[in-house]
Amino acid sequence: MIHQAKKNSTRYTVFSLWDTYRAAHPLYQLIYPDYNKQFVNTFLEQFKETKRLPVWELASFETYCMIGNHSIPVLANYFLQNENLDRVEKNLIIESIEKTLEAGYSNIAQFKKGFISMNESAESVSKTIENSIDFGALSEISKKYYPEKEYYKNLFNPKTGFFQSKIANKFLVNFDPREVNFNFTEANAWQYLFGAHHDIDGIIDCLNISDKKNNKLRSKAESLEFKLDELFGSSSEMNGRVQADITGLIGQYAHGNEPSHHVAYLYNYCNRNDKTQKLVQQIMDSFYTNKPEGLCGNEDCGQMSAWYVFSSLGFYPVNPITGTYQTGIPQFKNVELFPGGNQKMKLVSNKNDGSKWVYKIVKNNVESDNEIKLRDGDKVEFLFSNVQYLKAKNSNTRIGNINDVLPYLEQGDDVFIDSTSVVLSSINEKTIQYTF
């Protein structure tokens, strides 16, 4: 069927949403909100015509390239940062998301059972994680609890401390987190360990539970810091299939592909903003140059550059849905942003040659934490020191929901003759009852 766009309306194309939902669209919303509104209107007009939101639309043709339904977090980010949306537009956005998640792309039907099994689909781990992100976005704007936003936890193996593929409710054996295989999208288990970036607190809970089950007594912050240190400090060697997108390596971190882009900022969640600043500066210096092939990976319709623009300003949207930013290390002394012709935002710093760390952030004359939210007219000051780094006022003490995580088969054969011994386990502390 051929559809005709409304007269005097503008349609846009080639968003590469698997990539651009992470930082490019949040950047448009911050700096060019009028353009982002037109992008959102394009999505909504396509929904009216096809009864689902676009995945990877190219010149009026849906390619269904990549996984997830990531026009959803773009719409949710727009929704949450526009307080004056009328009820009709709000309802249309929510309806478009709900209908898209009912349409079934990205193995939603299998996902709705708790997770996608590796015998049901390739890239089952990545799809489970990224479908959870889309339900997390719906949960944010609808103010309803969707348990699906936490289904990614059903693939967390506390024995190994990684998200792994399952078959018949049993984790795949002979697991190597460095292996690039068809259970992940352009990545390995290291690069998807922090993939559920709508719920960093939930990931931290999983890591801490894994430590406890392996008799490693660490606080939540220590569990996170240890895993991040291991990620960035390990060998960059990988095995399995060849994947050209995995480039820009620091340990197992791969800046050349999008699933890793927020990870350097996660040190903020364990009160080690100095490590965030050090890594972000290293990435900017090493992987962005003004030479031919100056990017370490595919530009992907603006996402690679959006990471740099955000990071050079001094912050980044770890959670691309909520409109909040984790702070890093700015590269400029003075920046003025003019979002949509409204009041300008001012970003200033006292950075000089030899300045080492941002140690204090002041927003509108009030000292801020390492998580900030920005509005028209805000002024943010980044104060540098050679000896101190920014420390959070409150360490991470939030508790995620692990009570609804499915048990898994730790021992036992799904195919057997006569009998088999079955042992179930779970990452939560609930008692497992065996019935016949």
Coordinates of C-alpha atoms in Angstrom, one line a residue:
M1 CA 0.0 0.0 0.0
I2 CA 1.3 3.5 -0.9
H3 CA 0.6 6.3 1.7
Q4 CA 0.6 10.0 1.0
A5 CA 2.1 12.3 3.5
K6 CA 0.1 15.3 4.7
K7 CA 0.4 18.4 2.6
N8 CA 3.2 20.8 3.9
S9 CA 4.4 18.1 6.3
T10 CA 8.0 16.9 6.3
R11 CA 9.0 13.2 6.6
Y12 CA 12.4 12.1 7.7
T13 CA 14.2 8.8 7.2
V14 CA 17.4 6.8 7.9
F15 CA 17.4 7.0 11.7
S16 CA 19.3 3.8 12.5
L17 CA 17.4 3.7 15.8
W18 CA 19.3 0.8 17.4
D19 CA 22.2 3.2 17.4
T20 CA 20.7 6.6 17.7
Y21 CA 18.3 6.1 20.5
R22 CA 21.3 6.0 22.9
A23 CA 22.6 9.5 22.5
A24 CA 21.9 11.1 19.1
H25 CA 18.1 11.5 19.8
P26 CA 18.7 12.7 23.4
L27 CA 21.2 15.3 21.9
Y28 CA 18.6 16.4 19.3
Q29 CA 16.1 16.8 22.2
L30 CA 18.5 18.9 24.2
I31 CA 19.9 21.1 21.4
Y32 CA 17.4 20.9 18.5
P33 CA 14.0 20.1 20.2
D34 CA 12.1 21.4 17.2
Y35 CA 13.8 19.0 14.9
N36 CA 13.3 16.1 17.3
K37 CA 9.6 16.9 17.4
Q38 CA 9.5 16.5 13.6
F39 CA 11.3 13.2 13.9
V40 CA 8.7 12.1 16.5
N41 CA 5.9 13.2 14.2
T42 CA 7.4 11.1 11.4
F43 CA 7.3 8.0 13.7
L44 CA 3.7 8.7 14.7
E45 CA 2.5 9.3 11.1
Q46 CA 4.1 6.0 10.2
F47 CA 2.3 4.3 13.1
K48 CA -1.0 5.6 11.9
E49 CA -0.3 4.1 8.5
T50 CA 1.2 0.7 9.5
K51 CA -0.1 0.2 13.1
R52 CA 3.4 -0.1 14.4
L53 CA 6.4 2.2 15.0
P54 CA 9.5 2.1 12.7
V55 CA 12.4 -0.2 13.5
W56 CA 14.9 0.8 10.8
E57 CA 13.0 2.6 8.0
L58 CA 14.9 3.5 4.9
A59 CA 13.4 5.8 2.3
S60 CA 9.8 4.7 3.1
F61 CA 10.7 1.1 3.3
E62 CA 10.9 -0.8 6.6
T63 CA 14.1 -3.0 6.6
Y64 CA 13.6 -4.5 10.0
C65 CA 17.4 -4.3 10.4
M66 CA 18.7 -4.8 13.9
I67 CA 16.8 -5.8 17.0
G68 CA 14.4 -4.2 19.5
N69 CA 11.8 -1.5 18.8
H70 CA 13.9 1.5 19.6
S71 CA 11.7 4.3 18.3
I72 CA 10.1 3.6 21.7
P73 CA 12.8 5.1 24.0
V74 CA 13.0 8.0 21.6
L75 CA 9.3 8.7 22.0
A76 CA 9.5 8.2 25.8
N77 CA 12.4 10.7 26.1
Y78 CA 10.4 13.2 24.0
F79 CA 7.3 12.6 26.1
L80 CA 9.1 13.1 29.5
Q81 CA 10.9 16.3 28.5
N82 CA 7.9 18.1 27.1
E83 CA 5.7 19.0 30.0
N84 CA 3.1 20.8 27.8
L85 CA 2.1 17.9 25.6
D86 CA -1.7 17.8 25.2
R87 CA -3.6 14.7 26.1
V88 CA -4.2 13.7 22.5
E89 CA -0.5 13.5 21.7
K90 CA 0.3 11.8 25.0
N91 CA -2.4 9.2 24.4
L92 CA -1.2 8.7 20.8
I93 CA 2.4 8.1 21.9
I94 CA 1.4 5.6 24.6
E95 CA -1.0 3.8 22.1
S96 CA 1.7 3.6 19.4
I97 CA 4.1 2.0 21.9
E98 CA 1.6 -0.5 23.2
K99 CA 0.5 -1.5 19.8
T100 CA 4.1 -1.8 18.6
L101 CA 5.0 -4.1 21.5
E102 CA 1.9 -6.2 20.6
A103 CA 3.0 -6.5 17.0
G104 CA 5.6 -9.1 17.9
Y105 CA 8.9 -7.9 16.2
S106 CA 12.1 -8.9 18.1
N107 CA 10.5 -12.1 19.3
I108 CA 8.2 -10.3 21.7
A109 CA 5.9 -13.4 22.0
Q110 CA 8.7 -15.6 23.3
F111 CA 10.1 -12.7 25.4
K112 CA 6.7 -12.4 27.2
K113 CA 7.2 -15.8 28.7
G114 CA 10.2 -14.4 30.7
F115 CA 13.1 -14.5 28.2
I116 CA 14.0 -15.6 24.7
S117 CA 15.6 -19.1 24.5
M118 CA 18.5 -19.6 22.2
N119 CA 16.6 -22.3 20.3
E120 CA 13.8 -19.8 19.6
S121 CA 15.9 -17.1 18.1
A122 CA 19.4 -16.0 17.2
E123 CA 20.7 -13.1 19.4
S124 CA 18.4 -14.2 22.2
V125 CA 20.4 -12.6 25.0
S126 CA 20.6 -9.2 23.2
K127 CA 16.9 -9.3 22.3
T128 CA 15.8 -10.1 25.8
I129 CA 17.9 -7.2 27.2
E130 CA 16.8 -4.7 24.6
N131 CA 13.1 -5.7 24.7
S132 CA 13.3 -5.0 28.4
I133 CA 14.6 -1.5 27.6
D134 CA 11.5 -0.8 25.5
F135 CA 9.1 -2.0 28.2
G136 CA 11.1 0.2 30.6
A137 CA 10.4 3.2 28.4
L138 CA 6.7 2.4 28.3
S139 CA 6.7 2.0 32.1
E140 CA 8.2 5.4 32.6
I141 CA 5.6 7.3 30.6
S142 CA 2.5 5.3 31.4
K143 CA 3.3 5.2 35.1
K144 CA 2.3 1.5 35.1
Y145 CA 4.6 -1.3 36.3
Y146 CA 5.5 -3.6 33.5
P147 CA 7.4 -6.6 34.8
E148 CA 8.8 -7.1 31.3
K149 CA 11.2 -4.3 31.9
E150 CA 13.1 -6.6 34.3
Y151 CA 12.9 -9.8 32.3
Y152 CA 16.6 -9.3 31.3
K153 CA 17.4 -10.6 34.8
N154 CA 16.1 -14.0 33.8
L155 CA 19.3 -14.5 31.8
F156 CA 21.7 -13.5 34.5
N157 CA 23.8 -16.5 35.7
P158 CA 25.0 -15.8 39.3
K159 CA 27.6 -18.4 39.0
T160 CA 29.5 -16.7 36.2
G161 CA 28.3 -13.1 36.8
F162 CA 27.1 -12.6 33.2
F163 CA 24.0 -12.6 31.1
Q164 CA 23.9 -15.9 29.2
S165 CA 21.8 -17.8 26.8
K166 CA 19.4 -20.4 28.0
I167 CA 17.9 -23.5 26.4
A168 CA 15.1 -25.4 28.2
N169 CA 15.6 -23.1 31.3
K170 CA 19.2 -24.2 31.6
F171 CA 22.2 -21.9 31.0
L172 CA 24.4 -22.9 28.1
V173 CA 27.5 -24.8 29.3
N174 CA 31.1 -24.1 28.2
F175 CA 30.5 -20.4 28.6
D176 CA 33.3 -17.9 27.7
P177 CA 32.4 -14.2 28.1
R178 CA 34.9 -13.2 25.4
E179 CA 33.3 -15.4 22.8
V180 CA 31.5 -13.6 20.0
N181 CA 28.6 -15.8 18.9
F182 CA 25.0 -15.6 17.6
N183 CA 23.5 -15.2 21.1
F184 CA 24.5 -11.6 21.1
T185 CA 24.1 -8.8 18.5
E186 CA 27.5 -7.6 17.2
A187 CA 29.1 -8.3 20.6
N188 CA 30.0 -10.8 23.4
A189 CA 28.8 -11.2 26.9
W190 CA 31.3 -8.6 28.2
Q191 CA 29.9 -6.0 25.9
Y192 CA 26.3 -6.8 26.9
L193 CA 26.9 -7.1 30.6
F194 CA 25.6 -3.5 31.1
G195 CA 23.2 -3.5 28.2
A196 CA 20.1 -2.9 30.3
H197 CA 21.0 0.7 30.8
H198 CA 17.4 1.7 31.7
D199 CA 18.0 -0.2 35.0
I200 CA 21.6 0.2 36.1
D201 CA 20.6 -0.3 39.8
G202 CA 19.1 -3.7 38.8
I203 CA 22.3 -4.7 37.1
I204 CA 24.3 -3.7 40.2
D205 CA 22.0 -5.9 42.3
C206 CA 22.7 -8.9 40.0
L207 CA 26.4 -8.4 40.3
N208 CA 26.3 -8.1 44.1
I209 CA 24.1 -11.2 44.3
S210 CA 26.6 -13.1 42.1
D211 CA 29.5 -12.0 44.5
K212 CA 27.5 -13.3 47.5
K213 CA 26.7 -16.6 45.9
N214 CA 30.4 -17.0 45.0
N215 CA 31.5 -16.1 48.6
K216 CA 32.9 -12.7 47.7
L217 CA 31.7 -10.2 50.4
R218 CA 31.5 -6.9 48.6
S219 CA 29.2 -3.9 48.9
K220 CA 27.1 -3.0 45.9
A221 CA 29.6 -0.3 44.9
E222 CA 32.5 -2.7 45.2
S223 CA 30.8 -5.3 43.1
L224 CA 30.3 -2.8 40.3
E225 CA 33.7 -1.3 40.5
F226 CA 35.4 -4.7 40.5
K227 CA 33.5 -5.8 37.4
L228 CA 34.2 -2.5 35.6
D229 CA 37.9 -2.7 36.4
E230 CA 37.9 -6.3 35.1
L231 CA 36.1 -5.2 31.9
F232 CA 38.5 -2.3 31.1
G233 CA 41.6 -4.0 32.5
S234 CA 41.4 -7.4 30.8
S235 CA 42.9 -8.5 27.6
S236 CA 41.2 -7.4 24.3
E237 CA 41.5 -10.9 22.9
M238 CA 38.3 -12.5 21.8
N239 CA 37.3 -15.8 20.2
G240 CA 34.4 -17.1 18.2
R241 CA 33.1 -15.6 15.0
V242 CA 34.7 -12.6 13.4
Q243 CA 32.7 -9.4 14.0
A244 CA 34.0 -6.3 12.2
D245 CA 31.9 -3.9 14.3
I246 CA 33.9 -4.7 17.5
T247 CA 36.5 -2.0 17.4
G248 CA 37.9 0.8 19.6
L249 CA 38.9 -1.6 22.3
I250 CA 40.0 -0.9 25.9
G251 CA 40.1 -4.4 27.4
Q252 CA 36.7 -5.9 26.4
Y253 CA 35.1 -2.4 26.1
A254 CA 34.4 -1.7 22.4
H255 CA 33.8 2.0 21.7
G256 CA 33.4 1.3 18.0
N257 CA 30.0 -0.2 18.6
E258 CA 27.0 1.2 20.4
P259 CA 26.2 -1.2 23.2
S260 CA 29.4 -0.1 25.1
H261 CA 28.8 3.7 24.7
H262 CA 27.5 4.4 28.2
V263 CA 29.8 2.1 30.2
A264 CA 32.7 4.4 31.0
Y265 CA 30.1 6.6 32.9
L266 CA 29.1 3.7 35.2
Y267 CA 31.9 4.4 37.6
N268 CA 29.7 7.3 38.8
Y269 CA 27.4 4.6 40.2
C270 CA 30.1 3.3 42.6
N271 CA 31.4 6.8 43.6
R272 CA 34.5 6.7 41.4
N273 CA 33.9 9.6 39.1
D274 CA 37.6 9.9 38.8
K275 CA 37.7 6.7 36.8
T276 CA 34.8 7.9 34.6
Q277 CA 36.7 11.1 33.9
K278 CA 39.9 9.3 33.1
L279 CA 38.3 6.8 30.7
V280 CA 36.1 9.4 29.0
Q281 CA 39.2 11.6 28.4
Q282 CA 41.1 8.6 27.1
I283 CA 38.3 7.7 24.7
M284 CA 38.0 11.2 23.3
D285 CA 41.7 11.5 22.8
S286 CA 42.3 8.0 21.3
F287 CA 39.2 7.3 19.3
Y288 CA 38.3 10.7 17.8
T289 CA 40.9 12.4 15.6
N290 CA 40.8 14.9 12.7
K291 CA 42.5 12.4 10.4
P292 CA 41.1 10.2 7.6
E293 CA 39.4 7.3 9.4
G294 CA 39.4 9.4 12.5
L295 CA 36.5 7.5 14.1
C296 CA 37.1 4.0 15.6
G297 CA 33.9 2.6 14.2
N298 CA 30.8 3.2 12.0
E299 CA 29.3 6.7 12.5
D300 CA 25.9 5.0 12.5
C301 CA 23.8 8.0 11.5
G302 CA 25.2 10.4 14.2
Q303 CA 25.5 8.2 17.3
M304 CA 29.3 8.0 17.3
S305 CA 29.6 11.8 17.0
A306 CA 26.7 12.4 19.5
W307 CA 28.8 10.5 22.1
Y308 CA 31.6 12.9 21.6
V309 CA 29.5 16.0 21.6
F310 CA 27.8 15.0 24.9
S311 CA 31.1 14.0 26.5
S312 CA 32.9 17.1 25.4
L313 CA 30.1 19.1 27.0
G314 CA 30.8 17.2 30.3
F315 CA 27.9 14.7 30.6
Y316 CA 26.1 11.8 28.9
P317 CA 22.6 10.2 29.0
V318 CA 23.4 6.7 30.5
N319 CA 19.7 6.2 30.6
P320 CA 18.5 7.7 27.3
I321 CA 14.8 7.7 28.4
T322 CA 14.6 9.9 31.5
G323 CA 16.4 13.1 30.4
T324 CA 19.0 12.8 33.2
Y325 CA 22.8 12.9 32.6
Q326 CA 25.8 11.4 34.2
T327 CA 28.7 13.9 34.5
G328 CA 32.2 13.4 33.1
I329 CA 34.9 15.9 32.1
P330 CA 34.1 18.9 29.9
Q331 CA 36.6 20.1 27.2
F332 CA 35.6 23.7 27.1
K333 CA 35.6 26.7 29.4
N334 CA 32.4 28.3 28.0
V335 CA 29.5 26.8 26.1
E336 CA 26.1 28.3 25.3
L337 CA 23.2 26.2 24.1
F338 CA 20.1 27.7 22.5
P339 CA 17.5 25.0 22.5
G340 CA 14.7 25.9 20.1
G341 CA 15.2 29.7 20.5
N342 CA 14.3 29.5 24.2
Q343 CA 16.5 30.7 27.1
K344 CA 20.1 29.7 26.6
M345 CA 21.9 27.2 28.8
K346 CA 25.4 28.1 29.9
L347 CA 28.1 25.5 30.7
V348 CA 31.3 27.0 32.2
S349 CA 34.4 25.6 33.8
N350 CA 37.7 26.8 35.3
K351 CA 39.7 24.2 33.4
N352 CA 43.3 25.2 32.8
D353 CA 46.4 23.4 31.5
G354 CA 47.2 20.8 34.1
S355 CA 43.7 20.6 35.6
K356 CA 43.1 17.0 36.5
W357 CA 39.6 16.3 37.9
V358 CA 36.2 17.9 38.1
Y359 CA 35.6 18.0 41.8
K360 CA 32.5 20.0 42.1
I361 CA 29.4 20.8 40.0
V362 CA 27.3 23.8 40.7
K363 CA 23.9 24.1 38.9
N364 CA 22.1 27.5 39.3
N365 CA 24.3 28.3 42.3
V366 CA 23.4 25.1 44.1
E367 CA 26.0 22.3 44.5
S368 CA 24.9 19.3 42.4
D369 CA 25.6 15.5 42.4
N370 CA 27.1 13.6 39.5
E371 CA 23.6 13.2 38.0
I372 CA 22.1 16.3 36.5
K373 CA 18.9 17.3 34.7
L374 CA 18.9 20.3 32.4
R375 CA 16.3 22.9 31.5
D376 CA 16.2 26.1 29.5
G377 CA 18.1 28.9 31.3
D378 CA 20.2 26.6 33.5
K379 CA 23.8 27.5 34.3
V380 CA 26.2 24.6 35.1
E381 CA 29.6 25.2 36.5
F382 CA 32.3 22.5 36.4
L383 CA 35.0 23.3 39.0
F384 CA 38.4 21.6 38.5
S385 CA 41.0 20.5 41.0
N386 CA 44.4 18.8 40.8
V387 CA 43.9 16.7 43.9
Q388 CA 40.2 16.0 44.4
Y389 CA 37.5 14.4 42.2
L390 CA 33.7 14.6 42.3
K391 CA 32.1 12.4 45.0
A392 CA 28.5 11.6 45.2
K393 CA 26.5 12.9 48.2
N394 CA 24.6 9.6 48.4
S395 CA 26.1 6.2 47.4
N396 CA 23.9 3.7 45.6
T397 CA 21.5 2.1 48.1
R398 CA 18.5 1.6 46.0
I399 CA 17.2 -1.9 45.8
G400 CA 15.9 -3.4 42.6
N401 CA 13.2 -6.1 42.3
I402 CA 14.6 -9.6 42.1
N403 CA 11.7 -11.4 43.7
D404 CA 10.0 -12.2 40.3
V405 CA 13.1 -13.5 38.6
L406 CA 12.5 -17.0 37.2
P407 CA 14.3 -20.0 38.7
Y408 CA 16.6 -21.9 36.3
L409 CA 17.7 -25.5 35.9
E410 CA 21.0 -25.9 37.6
Q411 CA 21.2 -29.7 37.3
G412 CA 19.1 -32.2 35.3
D413 CA 18.6 -33.3 31.8
D414 CA 15.6 -32.1 29.7
V415 CA 15.7 -35.3 27.7
F416 CA 16.3 -38.5 29.6
I417 CA 15.4 -42.2 29.9
D418 CA 13.6 -43.4 33.0
S419 CA 14.7 -40.7 35.5
T420 CA 16.9 -37.7 36.1
S421 CA 17.9 -35.6 39.2
V422 CA 16.7 -32.1 39.0
V423 CA 18.0 -29.1 41.0
L424 CA 16.6 -25.6 40.5
S425 CA 18.2 -22.4 41.6
S426 CA 17.5 -18.6 41.4
I427 CA 19.2 -15.3 42.0
N428 CA 16.6 -14.4 44.7
E429 CA 16.3 -15.8 48.1
K430 CA 12.8 -17.3 47.7
T431 CA 12.4 -20.9 48.7
I432 CA 11.9 -23.2 45.7
Q433 CA 9.2 -25.8 46.1
Y434 CA 9.2 -29.0 44.1
T435 CA 5.8 -30.4 43.2
F436 CA 4.7 -33.4 41.2

